[in-house]
Short mmCIF file of C-alpha atoms and ligand atoms in Angstrom, two decimals:
data_model
loop_
_atom_site.label_atom_id
_atom_site.label_comp_id
_atom_site.label_asym_id
_atom_site.label_seq_id
_atom_site.Cartn_x
_atom_site.Cartn_y
_atom_site.Cartn_z
CA UNK A 21 -92.32 49.74 -164.75
CA UNK A 22 -89.65 48.06 -164.73
CA UNK A 23 -86.48 48.53 -167.04
CA UNK A 24 -85.20 45.24 -167.17
CA UNK A 25 -87.39 41.98 -167.04
CA UNK A 26 -88.37 40.15 -164.42
CA UNK A 27 -86.28 37.93 -161.95
CA UNK A 28 -88.28 34.64 -161.26
CA UNK A 29 -89.52 34.46 -157.84
CA UNK A 30 -87.47 31.63 -156.30
CA UNK A 31 -88.98 28.81 -153.27
CA UNK A 32 -87.08 26.05 -153.19
CA UNK A 33 -82.75 26.96 -152.21
CA UNK A 34 -80.83 24.99 -154.72
CA UNK A 35 -80.14 21.16 -154.82
CA UNK A 36 -76.97 19.61 -153.71
CA UNK A 37 -75.62 22.47 -151.18
CA UNK A 38 -74.06 21.11 -148.54
CA UNK A 39 -75.59 21.76 -144.74
CA UNK A 40 -74.11 23.86 -141.49
CA UNK A 41 -72.25 21.66 -139.58
CA UNK A 42 -74.98 20.58 -136.53
CA UNK A 43 -75.06 22.50 -133.32
CA UNK A 44 -76.44 23.31 -129.85
CA UNK A 45 -78.65 25.65 -131.45
CA UNK A 46 -79.90 23.71 -133.96
CA UNK A 47 -81.50 21.00 -131.79
CA UNK A 48 -84.43 20.69 -128.27
CA UNK A 49 -82.35 20.01 -125.55
CA UNK A 50 -83.19 16.26 -125.73
CA UNK A 51 -81.69 15.84 -128.78
CA UNK A 52 -78.48 17.68 -127.96
CA UNK A 53 -78.45 14.89 -124.69
CA UNK A 54 -79.04 12.52 -128.20
CA UNK A 55 -76.39 14.01 -130.39
CA UNK A 56 -73.03 13.89 -127.20
CA UNK A 57 -74.83 9.96 -126.95
CA UNK A 58 -74.43 9.28 -129.87
CA UNK A 59 -71.02 10.80 -130.63
CA UNK A 60 -69.62 8.44 -127.76
CA UNK A 61 -69.65 11.34 -125.17
CA UNK A 62 -71.46 12.14 -121.53
CA UNK A 63 -74.52 13.30 -122.33
CA UNK A 64 -75.31 15.27 -119.02
CA UNK A 65 -72.69 17.46 -120.64
CA UNK A 66 -75.01 19.55 -123.11
CA UNK A 67 -77.16 20.75 -120.33
CA UNK A 68 -72.49 22.27 -118.73
CA UNK A 69 -72.57 23.26 -123.06
CA UNK A 70 -76.08 25.65 -123.57
CA UNK A 71 -75.25 27.41 -120.10
CA UNK A 72 -71.69 28.79 -121.79
CA UNK A 73 -73.51 29.25 -124.92
CA UNK A 74 -76.97 30.52 -123.76
CA UNK A 75 -76.03 31.44 -120.73
CA UNK A 76 -72.58 32.58 -120.44
CA UNK A 77 -72.40 33.76 -123.97
CA UNK A 78 -69.30 32.12 -123.68
CA UNK A 79 -67.27 31.81 -126.99
CA UNK A 80 -63.68 30.47 -125.52
CA UNK A 81 -63.51 26.35 -125.16
CA UNK A 82 -60.90 27.54 -123.00
CA UNK A 83 -63.56 29.41 -120.80
CA UNK A 84 -65.03 26.28 -120.73
CA UNK A 85 -63.91 25.09 -117.19
CA UNK A 86 -66.16 22.48 -115.85
CA UNK A 87 -65.88 20.32 -118.84
CA UNK A 88 -63.23 18.19 -118.38
CA UNK A 89 -59.93 19.51 -120.54
CA UNK A 90 -59.38 15.75 -122.04
CA UNK A 91 -62.78 15.27 -123.07
CA UNK A 92 -63.19 19.46 -124.18
CA UNK A 93 -62.62 19.83 -127.42
CA UNK A 94 -63.87 16.77 -128.35
CA UNK A 95 -67.45 18.32 -126.75
CA UNK A 96 -66.61 22.32 -128.33
CA UNK A 97 -66.15 20.19 -131.20
CA UNK A 98 -69.95 18.20 -131.87
CA UNK A 99 -72.46 20.43 -130.22
CA UNK A 100 -70.56 24.33 -130.73
CA UNK A 101 -69.08 23.96 -134.20
CA UNK A 102 -68.19 27.56 -135.40
CA UNK A 103 -69.79 28.22 -137.42
CA UNK A 104 -68.90 32.54 -139.07
CA UNK A 105 -66.50 34.60 -139.06
CA UNK A 106 -66.71 37.98 -138.54
CA UNK A 107 -65.32 40.14 -141.24
CA UNK A 108 -66.38 43.73 -141.00
CA UNK A 109 -67.64 45.77 -138.64
CA UNK A 110 -68.99 49.48 -139.15
CA UNK A 111 -70.40 51.12 -136.63
CA UNK A 112 -72.84 54.53 -136.92
CA UNK A 113 -74.86 56.41 -133.80
CA UNK A 114 -71.40 56.80 -132.17
CA UNK A 115 -71.10 53.01 -132.16
CA UNK A 116 -74.72 52.89 -130.85
CA UNK A 117 -75.39 50.99 -134.54
CA UNK A 118 -73.22 47.97 -135.37
CA UNK A 119 -73.65 46.37 -138.19
CA UNK A 120 -71.50 42.36 -138.51
CA UNK A 121 -70.97 41.14 -142.54
CA UNK A 122 -70.52 37.10 -141.60
CA UNK A 123 -69.19 34.80 -143.67
CA UNK A 124 -70.57 31.56 -143.05
CA UNK A 125 -68.69 28.03 -143.78
CA UNK A 126 -69.38 27.93 -147.59
CA UNK A 127 -68.20 30.83 -148.13
CA UNK A 128 -72.20 32.36 -148.34
CA UNK A 129 -72.03 36.47 -146.47
CA UNK A 130 -75.12 38.00 -144.78
CA UNK A 131 -74.93 40.37 -142.24
CA UNK A 132 -76.36 41.35 -139.28
CA UNK A 133 -77.46 45.03 -137.45
CA UNK A 134 -77.38 45.79 -133.95
CA UNK A 135 -79.05 48.83 -132.85
CA UNK A 136 -78.79 49.57 -129.33
CA UNK A 137 -81.49 52.51 -127.91
CA UNK A 138 -82.18 54.68 -124.24
CA UNK A 139 -84.39 51.83 -123.32
CA UNK A 140 -83.55 49.25 -125.76
CA UNK A 141 -81.43 46.77 -127.76
CA UNK A 142 -82.22 45.31 -130.57
CA UNK A 143 -80.96 42.77 -133.14
CA UNK A 144 -81.74 42.73 -136.87
CA UNK A 145 -81.03 39.10 -138.63
CA UNK A 146 -80.34 37.29 -141.68
CA UNK A 147 -82.72 33.85 -142.36
CA UNK A 148 -81.41 33.24 -145.48
CA UNK A 149 -78.44 33.70 -147.52
CA UNK A 150 -79.65 35.93 -150.41
CA UNK A 151 -83.01 36.08 -150.81
CA UNK A 152 -85.72 35.27 -153.46
CA UNK A 153 -88.20 37.20 -153.70
CA UNK A 154 -86.59 39.37 -156.76
CA UNK A 155 -88.20 42.49 -155.63
CA UNK A 156 -86.81 45.40 -157.62
CA UNK A 157 -85.66 47.83 -155.37
CA UNK A 158 -83.43 45.56 -153.34
CA UNK A 159 -80.25 44.86 -153.55
CA UNK A 160 -80.28 41.17 -152.02
CA UNK A 161 -83.42 40.47 -154.32
CA UNK A 162 -81.00 41.16 -157.13
CA UNK A 163 -78.33 38.59 -156.55
CA UNK A 164 -80.80 35.87 -156.03
CA UNK A 165 -81.84 33.55 -153.34
CA UNK A 166 -78.24 31.22 -152.26
CA UNK A 167 -79.50 28.84 -149.59
CA UNK A 168 -81.09 29.00 -146.19
CA UNK A 169 -79.77 29.35 -143.13
CA UNK A 170 -80.11 27.33 -140.77
CA UNK A 171 -81.15 27.87 -137.17
CA UNK A 172 -77.88 27.83 -135.59
CA UNK A 173 -76.60 30.22 -138.40
CA UNK A 174 -79.47 32.60 -137.65
CA UNK A 175 -78.94 32.35 -133.72
CA UNK A 176 -75.21 32.78 -133.70
CA UNK A 177 -76.61 36.18 -134.81
CA UNK A 178 -78.35 37.72 -131.90
CA UNK A 179 -75.87 35.97 -129.28
CA UNK A 180 -73.42 37.42 -131.45
CA UNK A 181 -75.41 40.76 -130.08
CA UNK A 182 -75.47 39.51 -126.82
CA UNK A 183 -71.73 38.94 -126.25
CA UNK A 184 -71.16 42.32 -127.23
CA UNK A 185 -73.91 44.13 -125.07
CA UNK A 186 -72.84 42.18 -122.22
CA UNK A 187 -69.45 42.50 -122.01
CA UNK A 188 -70.25 46.30 -122.56
CA UNK A 189 -68.68 46.56 -126.28
CA UNK A 190 -71.23 49.49 -126.75
CA UNK A 191 -72.19 51.86 -125.57
CA UNK A 192 -74.33 52.82 -123.11
CA UNK A 193 -72.45 50.49 -120.62
CA UNK A 194 -73.67 46.28 -119.93
CA UNK A 195 -76.63 45.20 -121.62
CA UNK A 196 -79.06 43.17 -123.33
CA UNK A 197 -80.53 41.82 -126.59
CA UNK A 198 -84.13 43.02 -125.89
CA UNK A 199 -85.60 42.66 -129.39
CA UNK A 200 -84.31 40.53 -132.44
CA UNK A 201 -85.85 41.76 -136.20
CA UNK A 202 -85.93 39.05 -139.10
CA UNK A 203 -85.50 41.84 -141.22
CA UNK A 204 -82.51 41.44 -142.64
CA UNK A 205 -81.04 39.13 -145.87
CA UNK A 206 -83.98 37.24 -146.82
CA UNK A 207 -88.05 35.82 -146.66
CA UNK A 208 -87.26 34.54 -143.23
CA UNK A 209 -90.77 32.68 -144.16
CA UNK A 210 -89.24 31.11 -147.63
CA UNK A 211 -87.19 28.60 -144.45
CA UNK A 212 -90.16 28.11 -142.63
CA UNK A 213 -88.75 25.45 -140.32
CA UNK A 214 -85.13 26.82 -139.30
CA UNK A 215 -87.10 30.85 -138.64
CA UNK A 216 -89.59 28.74 -135.73
CA UNK A 217 -86.54 27.02 -134.58
CA UNK A 218 -85.08 29.86 -133.90
CA UNK A 219 -87.97 31.47 -132.62
CA UNK A 220 -88.23 28.29 -129.55
CA UNK A 221 -84.44 29.09 -129.52
CA UNK A 222 -84.30 32.55 -128.78
CA UNK A 223 -87.95 32.17 -126.50
CA UNK A 224 -86.95 28.67 -124.81
CA UNK A 225 -85.37 29.90 -120.43
CA UNK A 226 -82.16 29.68 -119.87
CA UNK A 227 -79.54 27.36 -119.94
CA UNK A 228 -81.74 25.17 -122.88
CA UNK A 229 -82.31 29.07 -124.91
CA UNK A 230 -82.48 32.75 -124.37
CA UNK A 231 -85.51 33.09 -122.71
CA UNK A 232 -86.68 35.89 -124.48
CA UNK A 233 -90.01 37.01 -124.65
CA UNK A 234 -91.72 36.56 -127.65
CA UNK A 235 -93.51 40.02 -127.73
CA UNK A 236 -89.88 41.38 -128.53
CA UNK A 237 -89.64 39.40 -131.13
CA UNK A 238 -90.39 40.38 -134.87
CA UNK A 239 -91.14 38.12 -137.77
CA UNK A 240 -91.19 40.31 -141.60
CA UNK A 241 -92.05 38.78 -144.75
CA UNK A 242 -93.29 40.03 -147.80
CA UNK A 243 -96.56 37.84 -147.94
CA UNK A 244 -95.75 34.20 -148.64
CA UNK A 245 -99.86 33.66 -147.33
CA UNK A 246 -100.54 29.84 -146.96
CA UNK A 247 -96.57 30.49 -144.14
CA UNK A 248 -98.75 33.12 -142.76
CA UNK A 249 -101.88 31.22 -142.39
CA UNK A 250 -99.69 28.78 -140.56
CA UNK A 251 -97.73 31.39 -138.09
CA UNK A 252 -100.70 32.26 -136.61
CA UNK A 253 -101.45 28.29 -135.57
CA UNK A 254 -98.04 28.13 -134.22
CA UNK A 255 -98.86 29.37 -130.36
CA UNK A 256 -95.78 31.94 -129.90
CA UNK A 257 -97.40 35.12 -130.08
CA UNK A 258 -94.58 36.97 -131.99
CA UNK A 259 -94.63 40.18 -133.64
CA UNK A 260 -95.79 39.62 -138.12
CA UNK A 261 -94.76 42.28 -140.00
CA UNK A 262 -96.03 42.26 -143.61
CA UNK A 263 -94.08 44.33 -145.98
CA UNK A 264 -96.80 45.75 -147.83
CA UNK A 265 -94.98 48.97 -150.20
CA UNK A 266 -98.34 49.39 -152.40
CA UNK A 267 -101.39 48.85 -151.58
CA UNK A 268 -103.26 47.64 -155.42
CA UNK A 269 -102.36 44.97 -157.09
CA UNK A 270 -101.04 47.07 -160.60
CA UNK A 271 -97.96 49.03 -158.21
CA UNK A 272 -97.68 46.23 -156.01
CA UNK A 273 -97.31 43.29 -158.65
CA UNK A 274 -94.25 44.77 -159.57
CA UNK A 275 -92.49 45.82 -156.10
CA UNK A 276 -92.95 43.01 -154.30
CA UNK A 277 -93.38 40.23 -157.21
CA UNK A 278 -94.81 37.73 -154.86
CA UNK A 279 -98.30 39.35 -155.08
CA UNK A 280 -99.43 37.98 -159.09
CA UNK A 281 -99.02 35.06 -156.35
CA UNK A 282 -101.18 36.19 -153.93
CA UNK A 283 -103.14 39.71 -153.93
CA UNK A 284 -102.97 42.60 -151.79
CA UNK A 285 -106.46 41.05 -150.37
CA UNK A 286 -105.48 38.25 -149.76
CA UNK A 287 -102.74 39.25 -148.12
CA UNK A 288 -103.81 41.76 -146.32
CA UNK A 289 -106.09 39.46 -145.04
CA UNK A 290 -104.16 37.09 -144.04
CA UNK A 291 -102.29 40.02 -141.81
CA UNK A 292 -105.71 40.14 -141.32
CA UNK A 293 -105.86 36.92 -139.40
CA UNK A 294 -102.66 36.48 -137.73
CA UNK A 295 -104.23 39.77 -135.62
CA UNK A 296 -107.26 37.69 -134.93
CA UNK A 297 -105.86 34.55 -133.48
CA UNK A 298 -103.00 36.05 -132.20
CA UNK A 299 -104.62 38.76 -130.47
CA UNK A 300 -100.73 40.53 -131.90
CA UNK A 301 -101.13 43.95 -133.95
CA UNK A 302 -99.94 43.54 -137.22
CA UNK A 303 -97.23 45.43 -138.80
CA UNK A 304 -97.53 47.41 -142.46
CA UNK A 305 -94.55 47.98 -143.30
CA UNK A 306 -94.14 50.78 -146.26
CA UNK A 307 -91.53 51.62 -148.20
CA UNK A 308 -91.44 55.25 -149.38
CA UNK A 309 -90.11 55.48 -152.70
CA UNK A 310 -90.61 59.77 -154.15
CA UNK A 311 -93.04 58.90 -156.73
CA UNK A 312 -93.71 55.33 -156.76
CA UNK A 313 -95.52 54.37 -154.32
CA UNK A 314 -95.13 57.65 -152.39
CA UNK A 315 -98.94 59.40 -153.56
CA UNK A 316 -102.15 60.90 -151.32
CA UNK A 317 -104.73 58.64 -152.96
CA UNK A 318 -102.73 55.52 -152.27
CA UNK A 319 -102.55 56.43 -148.50
CA UNK A 320 -106.20 56.65 -148.46
CA UNK A 321 -106.20 53.16 -150.61
CA UNK A 322 -103.99 51.99 -148.32
CA UNK A 323 -106.29 53.36 -145.11
CA UNK A 324 -109.50 51.88 -146.97
CA UNK A 325 -107.70 48.38 -147.73
CA UNK A 326 -106.59 48.39 -144.04
CA UNK A 327 -110.27 49.85 -142.90
CA UNK A 328 -112.01 47.34 -144.40
CA UNK A 329 -111.87 45.34 -141.75
CA UNK A 330 -112.24 47.35 -139.20
CA UNK A 331 -110.99 49.53 -136.49
CA UNK A 332 -110.00 47.72 -132.98
CA UNK A 333 -106.58 48.19 -133.54
CA UNK A 334 -105.36 45.48 -135.40
CA UNK A 335 -102.76 47.02 -137.41
CA UNK A 336 -99.78 49.17 -137.88
CA UNK A 337 -98.12 51.06 -140.31
CA UNK A 338 -94.74 52.03 -140.32
CA UNK A 339 -93.23 53.51 -143.12
CA UNK A 340 -89.56 53.60 -144.01
CA UNK A 341 -87.66 56.38 -145.90
CA UNK A 342 -85.36 55.06 -148.37
CA UNK A 343 -81.83 55.99 -148.32
CA UNK A 344 -81.85 59.26 -150.57
CA UNK A 345 -79.51 57.63 -153.65
CA UNK A 346 -79.41 60.30 -156.30
CA UNK A 347 -80.42 59.80 -159.94
CA UNK A 348 -81.38 56.03 -158.90
CA UNK A 349 -85.20 55.74 -159.47
CA UNK A 350 -85.48 54.03 -156.25
CA UNK A 351 -85.18 57.22 -153.48
CA UNK A 352 -86.13 58.64 -151.19
CA UNK A 353 -89.83 60.68 -151.30
CA UNK A 354 -89.94 64.47 -149.93
CA UNK A 355 -89.85 64.92 -147.08
CA UNK A 356 -94.07 67.03 -147.62
CA UNK A 357 -95.09 63.57 -149.36
CA UNK A 358 -94.25 62.00 -146.66
CA UNK A 359 -95.85 63.88 -144.50
CA UNK A 360 -98.98 64.53 -146.38
CA UNK A 361 -99.15 60.32 -146.29
CA UNK A 362 -99.18 60.22 -142.95
CA UNK A 363 -101.66 63.03 -142.38
CA UNK A 364 -104.42 61.08 -144.67
CA UNK A 365 -103.25 57.91 -142.57
CA UNK A 366 -104.23 59.18 -139.66
CA UNK A 367 -106.70 60.79 -140.72
CA UNK A 368 -108.52 57.87 -141.45
CA UNK A 369 -108.01 56.73 -137.75
CA UNK A 370 -105.19 54.35 -138.97
CA UNK A 371 -101.79 54.43 -136.32
CA UNK A 372 -98.92 55.42 -137.96
CA UNK A 373 -95.36 56.50 -137.59
CA UNK A 374 -91.72 56.61 -139.40
CA UNK A 375 -89.05 54.28 -138.57
CA UNK A 376 -86.10 56.04 -137.74
CA UNK A 377 -83.08 56.10 -140.01
CA UNK A 378 -80.41 54.43 -137.83
CA UNK A 379 -76.96 53.11 -139.31
CA UNK A 380 -78.39 55.19 -143.25
CA UNK A 381 -74.12 55.49 -143.23
CA UNK A 382 -73.40 52.89 -142.98
CA UNK A 383 -75.83 51.36 -145.56
CA UNK A 384 -78.36 50.55 -143.42
CA UNK A 385 -80.87 49.13 -145.55
CA UNK A 386 -80.73 45.17 -146.01
CA UNK A 387 -78.56 43.44 -147.95
CA UNK A 388 -76.52 46.28 -148.98
CA UNK A 389 -73.24 46.19 -147.58
CA UNK A 390 -73.65 42.01 -148.72
CA UNK A 391 -74.07 42.71 -152.61
CA UNK A 392 -71.38 46.01 -152.02
CA UNK A 393 -68.93 43.62 -150.53
CA UNK A 394 -69.77 40.31 -153.28
S1 LIG B 2 -86.98 43.18 -150.16
FE1 LIG B 2 -86.55 41.41 -148.66
S2 LIG B 2 -87.90 39.84 -149.49
FE2 LIG B 2 -87.41 41.46 -151.32
S3 LIG B 2 -85.74 40.78 -152.13
FE3 LIG B 2 -85.70 41.86 -150.24
S4 LIG B 2 -84.41 40.84 -149.29
FE4 LIG B 2 -85.89 39.28 -150.27
#
């Protein structure tokens, strides 16, 4: 099916890349104290800095008036260095969807999207600059992997969104982030350590972290099976979202090249294991692509593959309408085909939803904005 030579899968970031400066969000509460002591600064100030960052969401050192003026700059430089600069923010849905393009310290570009709904606010974060998973329908995948993001760079996207909401910058009055989804640029489980660190910072009680519920956090993957098995053992009940996109190896090998390493059967078994161990329902993500993966028989096959692990409610299918791109091979399914796909899954007892299409007019699909800018 591919018109060009498939890109190679890349699991490790290029060697020799400079690391972002250490930040308090990279560290546990104890490590922050140690870091300040190493810098010759009083360790007890770590708690005050954490309170400013995670509880008060302050980013201006001038507002940190409980820190001695003579030490403030040193303390901020030691634990709260500037990690990223917003290059551009685009709004849609009357300002309730906001996509920010960030420039990292080394010039790498990533993006995050804040989506406010009547009952919740979700932020979608990037976990890598670029991505090495080479999915042919994805703009990010075509650029390859630049580097892994640090824990603090991922956390900072959430804190920036929380700050906008708290300051009432998003229509609907002051609010807070209730959900975080790792569905921006990158394959989260390929940057496992930083992503787990982020989940811990998001769920650590304030002021050590943001004090969020793990149940509001969704980690997505294209199916790095060993990491999926490892995640099940972490004891943090985040939701796992598996981007399946095809129920058969022949098609999935092309759409999601990691499938050449871990088959559909192995990948779905790892998802089922996650549900069994954590008692959390797994979400199967399925981007509907016209004439490629949206056939009625594939809906039946998908239902059969998932049903083979029983119908105890371990799984939910989330269909994702692609942006309509006239003339592109990767375009949105016909609404009638989409409805039939849903009908067939539900007829076989699989709970199914169609994802809302927030942010379409601002290139809401993962990676598209950064790819355009680059
Ligand atoms: S779809 Fe996701 S995993 Fe695949 S290349 Fe794009 S960002 Fe990476």
